[in-house]
Amino acid sequence: MKKITLIFVFLFLSCSHDETLSFGSLFQDKMVLQQDEYVSIWGQAKPGSQITIETDWGERKVISANDNSEWSTKIKTLKADLKPHELSIKSLTNKIIIKDILFGEVWFASGQSNMGWQMGNKITEVQGAKDEIKAADFKHIRYFRATGNDSFTPNKNVNGSWRVCSPKTVSEFSAVAYFFAKELFNNLQVPIGIIHGTWRMGHPAEAYAMPELLEKVKGFEKINERIKISLYPNTPYNMWLSSHSYVELNQLINDDNNTTFLSDENKKFIEKKYNDSNWEILSLKEIN
């Protein structure tokens, strides 16, 4: 009897709650999925575990997580109907449900400070912002703000959450993205999802393209190989860069003398009469 009990306890523990089961960070309550399309969904689970994906609009998929704990598939969405829907994933020991999903038009917004300019900006106010914010009651406009993170390789997840457009939330929205979404909604009368990814000084559109497709564009040949080389710590440029301390731009701006963060050796480089005639000219290829 003791042996049977021990075996039962072992089996119970081995089948305990699957803490690894998850959706990718974009897939959350209140999200918008592209209407009438096969959309990709993904996440993580225990390697080899079987996962069942079900929706309240009749889609059902059974897949398995790979050796890297990753799973992905595509599901067909409906045409926009302005109704909230549900999507779930289930393993043997866990189930996650995403609620209040809308089908509509999903757009990606990125750029520099102009795109990052918020509706509630107090320093440089958006024209007519007070009235716009008061009237911004659009439950079918949803906004996901992905927080910035520099990376030479694709990240599995980003930080952020879906927000329903309302007078309480719209102050955090990109003004450009909000007015664009509002115009689309008023004309199309379908839910609008905005994924906002502005980061620092902006991104070129190529940064969001798949490398294998980007390599077919003139000027981006062998881009994967070039990125890998740029990560090598022993290249001349990276060795030079690592020898210097990292300083945020606002630290330099707030430094009255503009020299606090410069070593004695480097201070000479900002002198107006500094002679750089003996500097060598290097191409980017030589640096990398």
PDB file of C-alpha atoms in Angstrom:
ATOM      1  CA  MET A   1       0.000   0.000   0.000  1.00  0.00           C
ATOM      2  CA  LYS A   2       2.868   2.396   0.820  1.00  0.00           C
ATOM      3  CA  LYS A   3       4.430   1.743  -2.582  1.00  0.00           C
ATOM      4  CA  ILE A   4       1.126   2.464  -4.325  1.00  0.00           C
ATOM      5  CA  THR A   5       0.725   5.680  -2.325  1.00  0.00           C
ATOM      6  CA  LEU A   6       4.241   6.829  -3.171  1.00  0.00           C
ATOM      7  CA  ILE A   7       3.707   6.111  -6.859  1.00  0.00           C
ATOM      8  CA  PHE A   8       0.442   8.072  -6.771  1.00  0.00           C
ATOM      9  CA  VAL A   9       2.123  11.065  -5.083  1.00  0.00           C
ATOM     10  CA  PHE A  10       4.966  10.983  -7.627  1.00  0.00           C
ATOM     11  CA  LEU A  11       2.521  10.969 -10.529  1.00  0.00           C
ATOM     12  CA  PHE A  12       0.533  13.790  -8.940  1.00  0.00           C
ATOM     13  CA  LEU A  13       3.632  15.936  -8.510  1.00  0.00           C
ATOM     14  CA  SER A  14       4.871  15.222 -12.031  1.00  0.00           C
ATOM     15  CA  CYS A  15       1.516  16.387 -13.414  1.00  0.00           C
ATOM     16  CA  SER A  16       1.405  19.534 -11.279  1.00  0.00           C
ATOM     17  CA  HIS A  17       0.270  22.917 -12.565  1.00  0.00           C
ATOM     18  CA  ASP A  18       2.042  23.879 -15.795  1.00  0.00           C
ATOM     19  CA  GLU A  19       3.541  27.265 -14.947  1.00  0.00           C
ATOM     20  CA  THR A  20       5.276  27.493 -18.328  1.00  0.00           C
ATOM     21  CA  LEU A  21       2.074  27.630 -20.395  1.00  0.00           C
ATOM     22  CA  SER A  22       1.661  31.135 -21.760  1.00  0.00           C
ATOM     23  CA  PHE A  23       0.713  33.327 -24.697  1.00  0.00           C
ATOM     24  CA  GLY A  24       3.144  35.735 -26.315  1.00  0.00           C
ATOM     25  CA  SER A  25       2.937  39.140 -24.633  1.00  0.00           C
ATOM     26  CA  LEU A  26       0.848  40.717 -27.423  1.00  0.00           C
ATOM     27  CA  PHE A  27      -2.011  38.303 -26.749  1.00  0.00           C
ATOM     28  CA  GLN A  28      -3.960  39.762 -23.848  1.00  0.00           C
ATOM     29  CA  ASP A  29      -7.461  40.750 -22.829  1.00  0.00           C
ATOM     30  CA  LYS A  30      -8.894  43.640 -24.896  1.00  0.00           C
ATOM     31  CA  MET A  31      -6.663  42.952 -27.916  1.00  0.00           C
ATOM     32  CA  VAL A  32      -7.634  43.460 -31.559  1.00  0.00           C
ATOM     33  CA  LEU A  33      -6.927  40.771 -34.174  1.00  0.00           C
ATOM     34  CA  GLN A  34      -6.841  41.466 -37.905  1.00  0.00           C
ATOM     35  CA  GLN A  35     -10.279  40.662 -39.279  1.00  0.00           C
ATOM     36  CA  ASP A  36     -11.012  37.909 -41.802  1.00  0.00           C
ATOM     37  CA  GLU A  37      -7.416  36.669 -41.857  1.00  0.00           C
ATOM     38  CA  TYR A  38      -5.217  33.768 -40.818  1.00  0.00           C
ATOM     39  CA  VAL A  39      -3.348  35.326 -37.906  1.00  0.00           C
ATOM     40  CA  SER A  40      -0.320  33.910 -36.130  1.00  0.00           C
ATOM     41  CA  ILE A  41      -0.453  33.224 -32.405  1.00  0.00           C
ATOM     42  CA  TRP A  42       2.380  31.874 -30.286  1.00  0.00           C
ATOM     43  CA  GLY A  43       3.610  31.281 -26.774  1.00  0.00           C
ATOM     44  CA  GLN A  44       5.458  28.895 -24.493  1.00  0.00           C
ATOM     45  CA  ALA A  45       4.803  25.552 -22.821  1.00  0.00           C
ATOM     46  CA  LYS A  46       6.694  22.551 -21.513  1.00  0.00           C
ATOM     47  CA  PRO A  47       8.744  20.911 -24.302  1.00  0.00           C
ATOM     48  CA  GLY A  48       6.700  18.225 -26.033  1.00  0.00           C
ATOM     49  CA  SER A  49       3.486  19.074 -24.193  1.00  0.00           C
ATOM     50  CA  GLN A  50       0.223  18.987 -26.132  1.00  0.00           C
ATOM     51  CA  ILE A  51      -1.697  22.245 -26.368  1.00  0.00           C
ATOM     52  CA  THR A  52      -5.288  22.770 -27.424  1.00  0.00           C
ATOM     53  CA  ILE A  53      -6.301  26.155 -28.841  1.00  0.00           C
ATOM     54  CA  GLU A  54     -10.017  26.910 -28.910  1.00  0.00           C
ATOM     55  CA  THR A  55     -12.090  29.972 -29.786  1.00  0.00           C
ATOM     56  CA  ASP A  56     -15.716  30.913 -29.256  1.00  0.00           C
ATOM     57  CA  TRP A  57     -16.058  31.412 -33.029  1.00  0.00           C
ATOM     58  CA  GLY A  58     -15.395  27.756 -33.845  1.00  0.00           C
ATOM     59  CA  GLU A  59     -11.633  27.480 -34.383  1.00  0.00           C
ATOM     60  CA  ARG A  60      -9.806  24.565 -32.746  1.00  0.00           C
ATOM     61  CA  LYS A  61      -6.163  23.464 -33.063  1.00  0.00           C
ATOM     62  CA  VAL A  62      -4.128  20.789 -31.277  1.00  0.00           C
ATOM     63  CA  ILE A  63      -0.356  21.311 -31.423  1.00  0.00           C
ATOM     64  CA  SER A  64       2.780  20.491 -29.424  1.00  0.00           C
ATOM     65  CA  ALA A  65       5.505  22.687 -27.956  1.00  0.00           C
ATOM     66  CA  ASN A  66       8.964  22.206 -29.471  1.00  0.00           C
ATOM     67  CA  ASP A  67      12.212  21.444 -27.634  1.00  0.00           C
ATOM     68  CA  ASN A  68      12.721  25.165 -26.990  1.00  0.00           C
ATOM     69  CA  SER A  69       9.390  25.400 -25.121  1.00  0.00           C
ATOM     70  CA  GLU A  70       7.846  27.315 -28.039  1.00  0.00           C
ATOM     71  CA  TRP A  71       4.539  26.771 -29.808  1.00  0.00           C
ATOM     72  CA  SER A  72       2.907  28.635 -32.681  1.00  0.00           C
ATOM     73  CA  THR A  73       0.044  28.231 -35.111  1.00  0.00           C
ATOM     74  CA  LYS A  74      -2.427  30.236 -37.202  1.00  0.00           C
ATOM     75  CA  ILE A  75      -6.126  30.692 -36.631  1.00  0.00           C
ATOM     76  CA  LYS A  76      -8.787  32.149 -38.912  1.00  0.00           C
ATOM     77  CA  THR A  77     -10.558  35.249 -37.640  1.00  0.00           C
ATOM     78  CA  LEU A  78     -14.026  36.518 -38.514  1.00  0.00           C
ATOM     79  CA  LYS A  79     -15.032  39.710 -40.252  1.00  0.00           C
ATOM     80  CA  ALA A  80     -15.431  42.616 -37.858  1.00  0.00           C
ATOM     81  CA  ASP A  81     -18.672  42.257 -35.903  1.00  0.00           C
ATOM     82  CA  LEU A  82     -18.075  44.680 -32.981  1.00  0.00           C
ATOM     83  CA  LYS A  83     -18.663  41.804 -30.531  1.00  0.00           C
ATOM     84  CA  PRO A  84     -16.211  40.625 -27.829  1.00  0.00           C
ATOM     85  CA  HIS A  85     -14.753  37.141 -28.322  1.00  0.00           C
ATOM     86  CA  GLU A  86     -12.660  34.633 -26.358  1.00  0.00           C
ATOM     87  CA  LEU A  87      -9.586  32.549 -27.149  1.00  0.00           C
ATOM     88  CA  SER A  88      -8.061  29.884 -24.903  1.00  0.00           C
ATOM     89  CA  ILE A  89      -5.061  27.582 -24.694  1.00  0.00           C
ATOM     90  CA  LYS A  90      -5.114  24.443 -22.600  1.00  0.00           C
ATOM     91  CA  SER A  91      -2.549  21.854 -21.528  1.00  0.00           C
ATOM     92  CA  LEU A  92      -3.166  18.815 -19.332  1.00  0.00           C
ATOM     93  CA  THR A  93      -2.820  20.886 -16.174  1.00  0.00           C
ATOM     94  CA  ASN A  94      -3.502  24.500 -17.060  1.00  0.00           C
ATOM     95  CA  LYS A  95      -5.828  26.723 -19.060  1.00  0.00           C
ATOM     96  CA  ILE A  96      -5.529  30.382 -20.041  1.00  0.00           C
ATOM     97  CA  ILE A  97      -8.404  32.407 -21.491  1.00  0.00           C
ATOM     98  CA  ILE A  98      -8.102  35.733 -23.305  1.00  0.00           C
ATOM     99  CA  LYS A  99     -11.302  37.771 -23.141  1.00  0.00           C
ATOM    100  CA  ASP A 100     -12.806  40.795 -24.874  1.00  0.00           C
ATOM    101  CA  ILE A 101     -11.090  40.186 -28.232  1.00  0.00           C
ATOM    102  CA  LEU A 102     -12.229  42.286 -31.187  1.00  0.00           C
ATOM    103  CA  PHE A 103     -11.774  41.726 -34.923  1.00  0.00           C
ATOM    104  CA  GLY A 104     -10.860  44.764 -36.983  1.00  0.00           C
ATOM    105  CA  GLU A 105      -7.980  46.624 -38.601  1.00  0.00           C
ATOM    106  CA  VAL A 106      -4.601  46.411 -36.848  1.00  0.00           C
ATOM    107  CA  TRP A 107      -1.872  48.970 -37.537  1.00  0.00           C
ATOM    108  CA  PHE A 108       1.704  49.338 -36.337  1.00  0.00           C
ATOM    109  CA  ALA A 109       2.857  52.843 -35.352  1.00  0.00           C
ATOM    110  CA  SER A 110       6.513  53.733 -35.005  1.00  0.00           C
ATOM    111  CA  GLY A 111       8.789  56.687 -35.566  1.00  0.00           C
ATOM    112  CA  GLN A 112      10.651  59.343 -33.638  1.00  0.00           C
ATOM    113  CA  SER A 113       9.505  61.949 -31.122  1.00  0.00           C
ATOM    114  CA  ASN A 114       6.608  63.046 -33.338  1.00  0.00           C
ATOM    115  CA  MET A 115       5.047  59.591 -33.122  1.00  0.00           C
ATOM    116  CA  GLY A 116       5.883  59.400 -29.425  1.00  0.00           C
ATOM    117  CA  TRP A 117       4.132  62.734 -28.745  1.00  0.00           C
ATOM    118  CA  GLN A 118       1.357  61.873 -26.292  1.00  0.00           C
ATOM    119  CA  MET A 119      -2.159  63.290 -26.221  1.00  0.00           C
ATOM    120  CA  GLY A 120      -1.614  64.438 -22.644  1.00  0.00           C
ATOM    121  CA  ASN A 121       1.768  66.094 -23.201  1.00  0.00           C
ATOM    122  CA  LYS A 122       1.999  69.043 -20.786  1.00  0.00           C
ATOM    123  CA  ILE A 123       5.136  70.659 -22.223  1.00  0.00           C
ATOM    124  CA  THR A 124       4.121  70.781 -25.883  1.00  0.00           C
ATOM    125  CA  GLU A 125       0.347  70.511 -25.845  1.00  0.00           C
ATOM    126  CA  VAL A 126      -1.575  68.896 -28.672  1.00  0.00           C
ATOM    127  CA  GLN A 127      -3.884  71.455 -30.288  1.00  0.00           C
ATOM    128  CA  GLY A 128      -7.398  70.985 -28.916  1.00  0.00           C
ATOM    129  CA  ALA A 129      -6.205  68.185 -26.637  1.00  0.00           C
ATOM    130  CA  LYS A 130      -8.499  69.019 -23.706  1.00  0.00           C
ATOM    131  CA  ASP A 131     -11.669  68.718 -25.782  1.00  0.00           C
ATOM    132  CA  GLU A 132     -10.364  65.664 -27.640  1.00  0.00           C
ATOM    133  CA  ILE A 133      -9.508  63.863 -24.407  1.00  0.00           C
ATOM    134  CA  LYS A 134     -12.950  64.569 -22.930  1.00  0.00           C
ATOM    135  CA  ALA A 135     -14.635  63.170 -26.061  1.00  0.00           C
ATOM    136  CA  ALA A 136     -12.324  60.165 -26.555  1.00  0.00           C
ATOM    137  CA  ASP A 137     -14.896  57.533 -25.635  1.00  0.00           C
ATOM    138  CA  PHE A 138     -14.147  54.865 -28.255  1.00  0.00           C
ATOM    139  CA  LYS A 139     -14.429  51.360 -26.790  1.00  0.00           C
ATOM    140  CA  HIS A 140     -13.632  49.840 -30.195  1.00  0.00           C
ATOM    141  CA  ILE A 141     -10.254  51.583 -30.452  1.00  0.00           C
ATOM    142  CA  ARG A 142      -7.539  49.648 -28.600  1.00  0.00           C
ATOM    143  CA  TYR A 143      -3.917  50.660 -28.036  1.00  0.00           C
ATOM    144  CA  PHE A 144      -0.844  48.558 -27.165  1.00  0.00           C
ATOM    145  CA  ARG A 145       2.295  50.486 -26.169  1.00  0.00           C
ATOM    146  CA  ALA A 146       5.381  48.290 -26.437  1.00  0.00           C
ATOM    147  CA  THR A 147       8.117  49.622 -24.164  1.00  0.00           C
ATOM    148  CA  GLY A 148      11.491  50.045 -25.842  1.00  0.00           C
ATOM    149  CA  ASN A 149      14.356  47.596 -25.738  1.00  0.00           C
ATOM    150  CA  ASP A 150      17.400  47.511 -28.023  1.00  0.00           C
ATOM    151  CA  SER A 151      18.238  44.073 -29.398  1.00  0.00           C
ATOM    152  CA  PHE A 152      20.156  42.668 -32.363  1.00  0.00           C
ATOM    153  CA  THR A 153      18.017  39.519 -32.251  1.00  0.00           C
ATOM    154  CA  PRO A 154      14.216  39.105 -32.138  1.00  0.00           C
ATOM    155  CA  ASN A 155      12.754  39.111 -28.624  1.00  0.00           C
ATOM    156  CA  LYS A 156      10.104  36.581 -27.685  1.00  0.00           C
ATOM    157  CA  ASN A 157       8.171  39.119 -25.646  1.00  0.00           C
ATOM    158  CA  VAL A 158       7.811  42.838 -25.045  1.00  0.00           C
ATOM    159  CA  ASN A 159       6.403  44.728 -22.091  1.00  0.00           C
ATOM    160  CA  GLY A 160       3.061  46.388 -22.619  1.00  0.00           C
ATOM    161  CA  SER A 161      -0.699  45.991 -22.336  1.00  0.00           C
ATOM    162  CA  TRP A 162      -3.808  46.672 -24.395  1.00  0.00           C
ATOM    163  CA  ARG A 163      -5.764  49.774 -23.350  1.00  0.00           C
ATOM    164  CA  VAL A 164      -9.320  50.635 -24.344  1.00  0.00           C
ATOM    165  CA  CYS A 165      -9.575  54.210 -25.614  1.00  0.00           C
ATOM    166  CA  SER A 166     -11.377  56.423 -23.104  1.00  0.00           C
ATOM    167  CA  PRO A 167     -10.983  59.882 -21.542  1.00  0.00           C
ATOM    168  CA  LYS A 168      -9.065  58.181 -18.704  1.00  0.00           C
ATOM    169  CA  THR A 169      -6.555  56.341 -20.915  1.00  0.00           C
ATOM    170  CA  VAL A 170      -6.118  58.403 -24.090  1.00  0.00           C
ATOM    171  CA  SER A 171      -3.656  60.850 -22.497  1.00  0.00           C
ATOM    172  CA  GLU A 172      -1.022  58.097 -22.768  1.00  0.00           C
ATOM    173  CA  PHE A 173      -1.750  57.437 -26.457  1.00  0.00           C
ATOM    174  CA  SER A 174       0.448  58.714 -29.257  1.00  0.00           C
ATOM    175  CA  ALA A 175      -1.404  61.744 -30.626  1.00  0.00           C
ATOM    176  CA  VAL A 176      -0.602  60.808 -34.233  1.00  0.00           C
ATOM    177  CA  ALA A 177      -1.740  57.223 -33.687  1.00  0.00           C
ATOM    178  CA  TYR A 178      -4.910  58.320 -31.889  1.00  0.00           C
ATOM    179  CA  PHE A 179      -6.086  60.729 -34.598  1.00  0.00           C
ATOM    180  CA  PHE A 180      -5.253  58.120 -37.235  1.00  0.00           C
ATOM    181  CA  ALA A 181      -7.240  55.444 -35.375  1.00  0.00           C
ATOM    182  CA  LYS A 182     -10.149  57.814 -34.825  1.00  0.00           C
ATOM    183  CA  GLU A 183     -10.281  58.718 -38.523  1.00  0.00           C
ATOM    184  CA  LEU A 184     -10.188  55.052 -39.516  1.00  0.00           C
ATOM    185  CA  PHE A 185     -12.926  54.103 -37.075  1.00  0.00           C
ATOM    186  CA  ASN A 186     -15.218  56.930 -38.146  1.00  0.00           C
ATOM    187  CA  ASN A 187     -14.814  55.933 -41.803  1.00  0.00           C
ATOM    188  CA  LEU A 188     -14.768  52.132 -41.543  1.00  0.00           C
ATOM    189  CA  GLN A 189     -16.899  51.547 -38.444  1.00  0.00           C
ATOM    190  CA  VAL A 190     -14.794  48.548 -37.434  1.00  0.00           C
ATOM    191  CA  PRO A 191     -12.539  48.087 -34.377  1.00  0.00           C
ATOM    192  CA  ILE A 192      -9.063  49.597 -34.707  1.00  0.00           C
ATOM    193  CA  GLY A 193      -5.978  48.212 -32.984  1.00  0.00           C
ATOM    194  CA  ILE A 194      -2.783  50.256 -32.721  1.00  0.00           C
ATOM    195  CA  ILE A 195       0.516  48.642 -31.729  1.00  0.00           C
ATOM    196  CA  HIS A 196       2.886  51.471 -30.878  1.00  0.00           C
ATOM    197  CA  GLY A 197       6.632  50.789 -30.985  1.00  0.00           C
ATOM    198  CA  THR A 198       8.392  54.175 -31.051  1.00  0.00           C
ATOM    199  CA  TRP A 199      11.812  53.954 -29.400  1.00  0.00           C
ATOM    200  CA  ARG A 200      14.426  56.643 -28.764  1.00  0.00           C
ATOM    201  CA  MET A 201      15.606  58.265 -32.024  1.00  0.00           C
ATOM    202  CA  GLY A 202      13.332  56.145 -34.180  1.00  0.00           C
ATOM    203  CA  HIS A 203      13.678  52.992 -36.221  1.00  0.00           C
ATOM    204  CA  PRO A 204      14.047  52.438 -39.954  1.00  0.00           C
ATOM    205  CA  ALA A 205      11.247  50.321 -41.408  1.00  0.00           C
ATOM    206  CA  GLU A 206      13.868  47.702 -42.319  1.00  0.00           C
ATOM    207  CA  ALA A 207      14.360  46.954 -38.608  1.00  0.00           C
ATOM    208  CA  TYR A 208      10.953  45.245 -38.573  1.00  0.00           C
ATOM    209  CA  ALA A 209      11.502  43.140 -41.699  1.00  0.00           C
ATOM    210  CA  MET A 210      12.456  39.476 -41.642  1.00  0.00           C
ATOM    211  CA  PRO A 211      16.219  39.223 -42.381  1.00  0.00           C
ATOM    212  CA  GLU A 212      15.785  36.525 -45.021  1.00  0.00           C
ATOM    213  CA  LEU A 213      13.459  38.838 -46.969  1.00  0.00           C
ATOM    214  CA  LEU A 214      15.491  41.967 -46.298  1.00  0.00           C
ATOM    215  CA  GLU A 215      18.605  40.357 -47.788  1.00  0.00           C
ATOM    216  CA  LYS A 216      16.877  40.415 -51.182  1.00  0.00           C
ATOM    217  CA  VAL A 217      16.858  44.232 -51.107  1.00  0.00           C
ATOM    218  CA  LYS A 218      19.842  46.039 -52.595  1.00  0.00           C
ATOM    219  CA  GLY A 219      22.128  47.337 -49.867  1.00  0.00           C
ATOM    220  CA  PHE A 220      21.058  44.723 -47.315  1.00  0.00           C
ATOM    221  CA  GLU A 221      22.775  41.678 -48.784  1.00  0.00           C
ATOM    222  CA  LYS A 222      24.199  39.339 -46.111  1.00  0.00           C
ATOM    223  CA  ILE A 223      22.594  41.458 -43.374  1.00  0.00           C
ATOM    224  CA  ASN A 224      22.440  38.468 -41.003  1.00  0.00           C
ATOM    225  CA  GLU A 225      26.164  37.891 -41.351  1.00  0.00           C
ATOM    226  CA  ARG A 226      26.901  41.584 -40.856  1.00  0.00           C
ATOM    227  CA  ILE A 227      24.803  41.704 -37.685  1.00  0.00           C
ATOM    228  CA  LYS A 228      26.648  38.709 -36.250  1.00  0.00           C
ATOM    229  CA  ILE A 229      30.014  40.334 -36.993  1.00  0.00           C
ATOM    230  CA  SER A 230      28.882  43.536 -35.286  1.00  0.00           C
ATOM    231  CA  LEU A 231      28.298  41.550 -32.085  1.00  0.00           C
ATOM    232  CA  TYR A 232      31.848  40.186 -31.882  1.00  0.00           C
ATOM    233  CA  PRO A 233      33.489  41.841 -28.840  1.00  0.00           C
ATOM    234  CA  ASN A 234      36.994  41.774 -30.381  1.00  0.00           C
ATOM    235  CA  THR A 235      36.292  43.875 -33.470  1.00  0.00           C
ATOM    236  CA  PRO A 236      38.251  47.178 -33.375  1.00  0.00           C
ATOM    237  CA  TYR A 237      35.098  49.258 -33.023  1.00  0.00           C
ATOM    238  CA  ASN A 238      33.586  47.179 -30.192  1.00  0.00           C
ATOM    239  CA  MET A 239      36.900  47.121 -28.329  1.00  0.00           C
ATOM    240  CA  TRP A 240      37.088  50.909 -28.594  1.00  0.00           C
ATOM    241  CA  LEU A 241      33.441  51.289 -27.557  1.00  0.00           C
ATOM    242  CA  SER A 242      33.740  49.008 -24.517  1.00  0.00           C
ATOM    243  CA  SER A 243      36.657  51.071 -23.234  1.00  0.00           C
ATOM    244  CA  HIS A 244      34.335  54.042 -22.707  1.00  0.00           C
ATOM    245  CA  SER A 245      31.704  54.539 -20.033  1.00  0.00           C
ATOM    246  CA  TYR A 246      28.016  54.635 -20.979  1.00  0.00           C
ATOM    247  CA  VAL A 247      26.350  57.997 -20.402  1.00  0.00           C
ATOM    248  CA  GLU A 248      22.707  58.908 -21.015  1.00  0.00           C
ATOM    249  CA  LEU A 249      22.119  61.963 -23.212  1.00  0.00           C
ATOM    250  CA  ASN A 250      20.132  63.754 -20.504  1.00  0.00           C
ATOM    251  CA  GLN A 251      23.124  63.424 -18.161  1.00  0.00           C
ATOM    252  CA  LEU A 252      25.261  65.345 -20.636  1.00  0.00           C
ATOM    253  CA  ILE A 253      22.555  67.944 -21.197  1.00  0.00           C
ATOM    254  CA  ASN A 254      22.207  68.560 -17.464  1.00  0.00           C
ATOM    255  CA  ASP A 255      25.983  68.848 -17.006  1.00  0.00           C
ATOM    256  CA  ASP A 256      26.718  72.596 -16.911  1.00  0.00           C
ATOM    257  CA  ASN A 257      30.364  72.184 -17.879  1.00  0.00           C
ATOM    258  CA  ASN A 258      29.759  69.368 -20.389  1.00  0.00           C
ATOM    259  CA  THR A 259      32.972  67.772 -19.150  1.00  0.00           C
ATOM    260  CA  THR A 260      31.997  65.875 -15.997  1.00  0.00           C
ATOM    261  CA  PHE A 261      31.645  62.603 -17.886  1.00  0.00           C
ATOM    262  CA  LEU A 262      34.763  63.027 -20.016  1.00  0.00           C
ATOM    263  CA  SER A 263      38.123  61.592 -19.034  1.00  0.00           C
ATOM    264  CA  ASP A 264      41.118  63.936 -19.035  1.00  0.00           C
ATOM    265  CA  GLU A 265      42.340  62.179 -22.165  1.00  0.00           C
ATOM    266  CA  ASN A 266      39.085  62.790 -24.024  1.00  0.00           C
ATOM    267  CA  LYS A 267      38.575  66.416 -23.007  1.00  0.00           C
ATOM    268  CA  LYS A 268      41.057  67.527 -25.649  1.00  0.00           C
ATOM    269  CA  PHE A 269      38.751  66.223 -28.398  1.00  0.00           C
ATOM    270  CA  ILE A 270      36.115  68.889 -27.692  1.00  0.00           C
ATOM    271  CA  GLU A 271      38.552  71.787 -27.866  1.00  0.00           C
ATOM    272  CA  LYS A 272      37.875  74.076 -30.840  1.00  0.00           C
ATOM    273  CA  LYS A 273      41.534  74.144 -31.854  1.00  0.00           C
ATOM    274  CA  TYR A 274      42.026  70.378 -31.665  1.00  0.00           C
ATOM    275  CA  ASN A 275      44.023  69.144 -34.677  1.00  0.00           C
ATOM    276  CA  ASP A 276      42.601  65.961 -36.193  1.00  0.00           C
ATOM    277  CA  SER A 277      44.603  66.094 -39.439  1.00  0.00           C
ATOM    278  CA  ASN A 278      46.483  62.887 -38.582  1.00  0.00           C
ATOM    279  CA  TRP A 279      43.317  60.828 -38.075  1.00  0.00           C
ATOM    280  CA  GLU A 280      42.896  57.871 -40.404  1.00  0.00           C
ATOM    281  CA  ILE A 281      39.797  57.475 -42.538  1.00  0.00           C
ATOM    282  CA  LEU A 282      38.094  54.103 -42.105  1.00  0.00           C
ATOM    283  CA  SER A 283      35.110  52.639 -43.906  1.00  0.00           C
ATOM    284  CA  LEU A 284      32.332  50.920 -41.980  1.00  0.00           C
ATOM    285  CA  LYS A 285      33.430  47.608 -43.499  1.00  0.00           C
ATOM    286  CA  GLU A 286      36.895  48.041 -41.988  1.00  0.00           C
ATOM    287  CA  ILE A 287      35.432  48.896 -38.587  1.00  0.00           C
ATOM    288  CA  ASN A 288      33.320  45.756 -38.566  1.00  0.00           C
TER     289      ASN A 288
END
